[in-house]
Amino acid sequence: MDAPLESRNASYGRTLAAGLFMVLAFSAQAAGKPPGFAVASAHPLATDAGIEILQQGGNAFDAAVAVSAALGVVEPYSSGIGGGGFWLLHRERDRFETMVDGREMAPQAASREMYQDAQGHAIADLSRNGPIAGGIPGTPAALDHIAARYGKLGLARDLAPAIRLAREGFPLDARFAKFIVMESKRLSPAARALLLPDGKALAEGALLRQPDLADTLQRLADQGRDGFYKGATAQQLVDGVRAGGGIWTLQDLAGYTAPERKPVVVRFKDYRIVTAPPPSAGGVGLAEMFNQLSVLGWTGNNGVHSQQLVIEAMRRAYRDRATYLGDPDYIEMPLQRLVSPEYGRALAKSIQHDHATPSVDLPAPGQPKRAAKEGVDTTHYSIIDGEGNRVAATVTVNLIFGSAFLAPGTGVFINDEMDDFAASTTDSNAFGLIGSSANAVAPGKRPLSTMTPSFVEGPKGVLVVGTPGGSRILTMVLLGMLDFFRGADAQAIVSDPRYHMQYLPDQVQFEKGAFDEQAQAALAGMGYKLDALSSSFGNMQAVLWRPAQGTLQAAADPRGVGTARVVLKNAR
Ligand code: DON
């Protein structure tokens, strides 16, 4: 992608004078500094690790490395150095923005049909369980790169809190304890030895020490990326994975790269949204949805008529996700066209007010077999430092504990990110997502993701936001941003009830409270099939800086166990 992927819609264009005003407003923001620093993450100990590093004089990028590594220790069911993710960075000094792509890569022995049966249908178990489901991890390379290029303290200091947590241990929270029980049958022998010693699941409050993981992290701290992708750790990983039926080689590990990619930039009303480019589907999806809402005249109203238009915009964006998107290093994608306001206008043409468009009436690349699953793994954190540097990072091992395979001697859970490829063009993945050959498995390729770490900047301030949640990530981030435009504070943005539509299955899932009874009746009358979920979804983490007011807020999703902390300058 050479030219920046920038979507600028009509309502943003305005007159030259208004445009100039916007530029001035943005640079005034740039000149001010936040009144302190803030971290919001999915676990209190990871938030503390980030604050500790900021208090030592680290910047947001150092803190991001510390939080990522700590999350991998204290919620290994969500993320870790056996997985991958996307780190969206904003450096305030020169307003440089980039995304570090630490997405897993398929091993060289991978093939298009590797997860198919003789009839060409996907074998779900293969791409989800055991080390055959694992892509080559990207998190260690990404952390090394971020610390070296953007941080101030160096990788070893940034990793110190995580190494301490792994070596000294920490008391299990109820969520972790629940996942051990829930996943006990999937866990590999080494994982069971760690989490179910003597066959009994560790309970809430038990101290979990991970000495192998501490050693593995220490090698990364001492040697940088080579301490993971080469030498003793690499050998242990390859031996463990292959003994468990996987196909990794030492060359696969040594050949892993974490490139920087230009973020997608979307203009909506007076806001500038900076978000994840492919191999995430997030940025393109947000551009398509905002461009449609712009044409449809979104006003900030959150009534059912407005929600109906949002649902239709979601539907069309997910159709395109399935049709066009994949790894930018492997396929040609019409990205400039997809993010353009003209394309959004064309998409919006088929939207009827107060009337559902059946997904079958929008050309489809395949049929799903199952509905989207509840997403409880993966993790996100948001950080702003005292200079105004920002990090939004969504990181993952995919499903709970990834492939559930712990490589013996390493303390590392191997991801099952290979399930994010379209194993076949007729079957959906764990999140009910379908895909085309654009997202077929190939050696060295990165599976398409929905992770959407994002920044928003405009009249209501600066928002750093993101969430886990599988296929629902993108629609959660959209709803969070719409809340922000309405003036919601950080706590409301992460808390408000959510709804979701992903083209196929053709239904609208919603959390309790997203639609009242009248709205449900109205939507049903417009032709929507509604799926009222009994549980909640997502685990959004947000930091909100309002330069005009000089305020800094941070909020952790009440659905999870995370915490958000703001430290004001005068309190340091
Ligand atoms: O990259 C993706 O889109 C998925 N592997 C994310 C998985 C996820 O968010 C799981 N659940 N909460």
Coordinates of N, CA, C and O and ligand atoms in Angstrom, one line a residue, residues 103 321 375-378 396 398 417 420 431 448-451 468-470 473, ligand 1:
R103 N 0.9 -9.7 13.5 CA -0.1 -10.8 13.2 C 0.7 -12.1 13.0 O 1.8 -12.1 12.3
R321 N -16.0 -7.5 3.7 CA -14.9 -8.2 4.4 C -14.7 -9.6 3.8 O -13.6 -10.0 3.5
G375 N -17.5 -14.3 22.3 CA -16.1 -14.1 22.3 C -15.6 -13.7 23.7 O -16.1 -12.7 24.2
V376 N -14.7 -14.4 24.3 CA -14.3 -14.1 25.7 C -12.8 -13.9 25.8 O -12.3 -13.6 26.8
D377 N -12.1 -14.2 24.7 CA -10.7 -14.2 24.8 C -10.2 -13.0 24.0 O -11.0 -12.1 23.7
T378 N -8.9 -12.9 23.7 CA -8.3 -11.7 23.1 C -8.4 -10.5 24.1 O -9.1 -10.6 25.1
T396 N -3.9 -11.1 20.9 CA -4.7 -12.3 21.0 C -3.9 -13.6 20.9 O -2.8 -13.6 20.3
N398 N -6.3 -15.9 19.9 CA -7.6 -16.3 19.3 C -8.5 -16.9 20.3 O -9.0 -16.1 21.2
E417 N -4.6 -19.1 15.7 CA -5.0 -18.0 14.7 C -5.3 -18.5 13.3 O -5.9 -17.8 12.5
D420 N -8.6 -18.1 11.7 CA -9.1 -16.9 11.1 C -8.9 -16.9 9.6 O -9.4 -16.0 8.9
F431 N -16.1 -17.7 14.6 CA -17.0 -16.5 14.8 C -18.1 -16.4 13.8 O -18.7 -15.3 13.7
L448 N -6.7 -13.0 8.0 CA -7.5 -11.8 8.2 C -8.0 -11.7 9.6 O -8.5 -12.7 10.1
S449 N -8.0 -10.5 10.1 CA -8.4 -10.3 11.5 C -9.5 -9.2 11.6 O -9.7 -8.5 10.6
T450 N -10.3 -9.2 12.7 CA -11.2 -8.1 12.9 C -10.7 -7.1 13.9 O -11.4 -6.2 14.3
M451 N -9.6 -7.4 14.5 CA -9.1 -6.5 15.6 C -8.9 -5.1 15.1 O -8.3 -4.8 14.0
P468 N -11.6 -6.7 22.4 CA -11.7 -8.1 21.8 C -13.2 -8.4 21.5 O -14.1 -7.6 21.7
G469 N -13.4 -9.6 20.9 CA -14.8 -10.0 20.7 C -15.0 -10.6 19.3 O -16.1 -10.6 18.8
G470 N -13.9 -11.2 18.8 CA -14.1 -11.9 17.5 C -14.7 -11.0 16.4 O -14.3 -9.9 16.2
I473 N -15.9 -7.3 17.1 CA -15.0 -6.2 17.4 C -15.3 -5.0 16.7 O -15.4 -3.9 17.2
Ligands
DON1 O1 -8.1 -11.5 14.9 C1 -9.3 -11.7 15.1 O2 -10.1 -11.1 14.6 C2 -9.6 -12.8 16.1 N1 -8.6 -13.8 16.2 C3 -9.9 -12.2 17.4 C4 -10.4 -13.2 18.4 C5 -11.2 -12.6 19.6 O3 -11.4 -11.4 19.7 C6 -11.8 -13.6 20.5 N2 -12.6 -13.0 21.4 N3 -13.0 -12.3 22.1

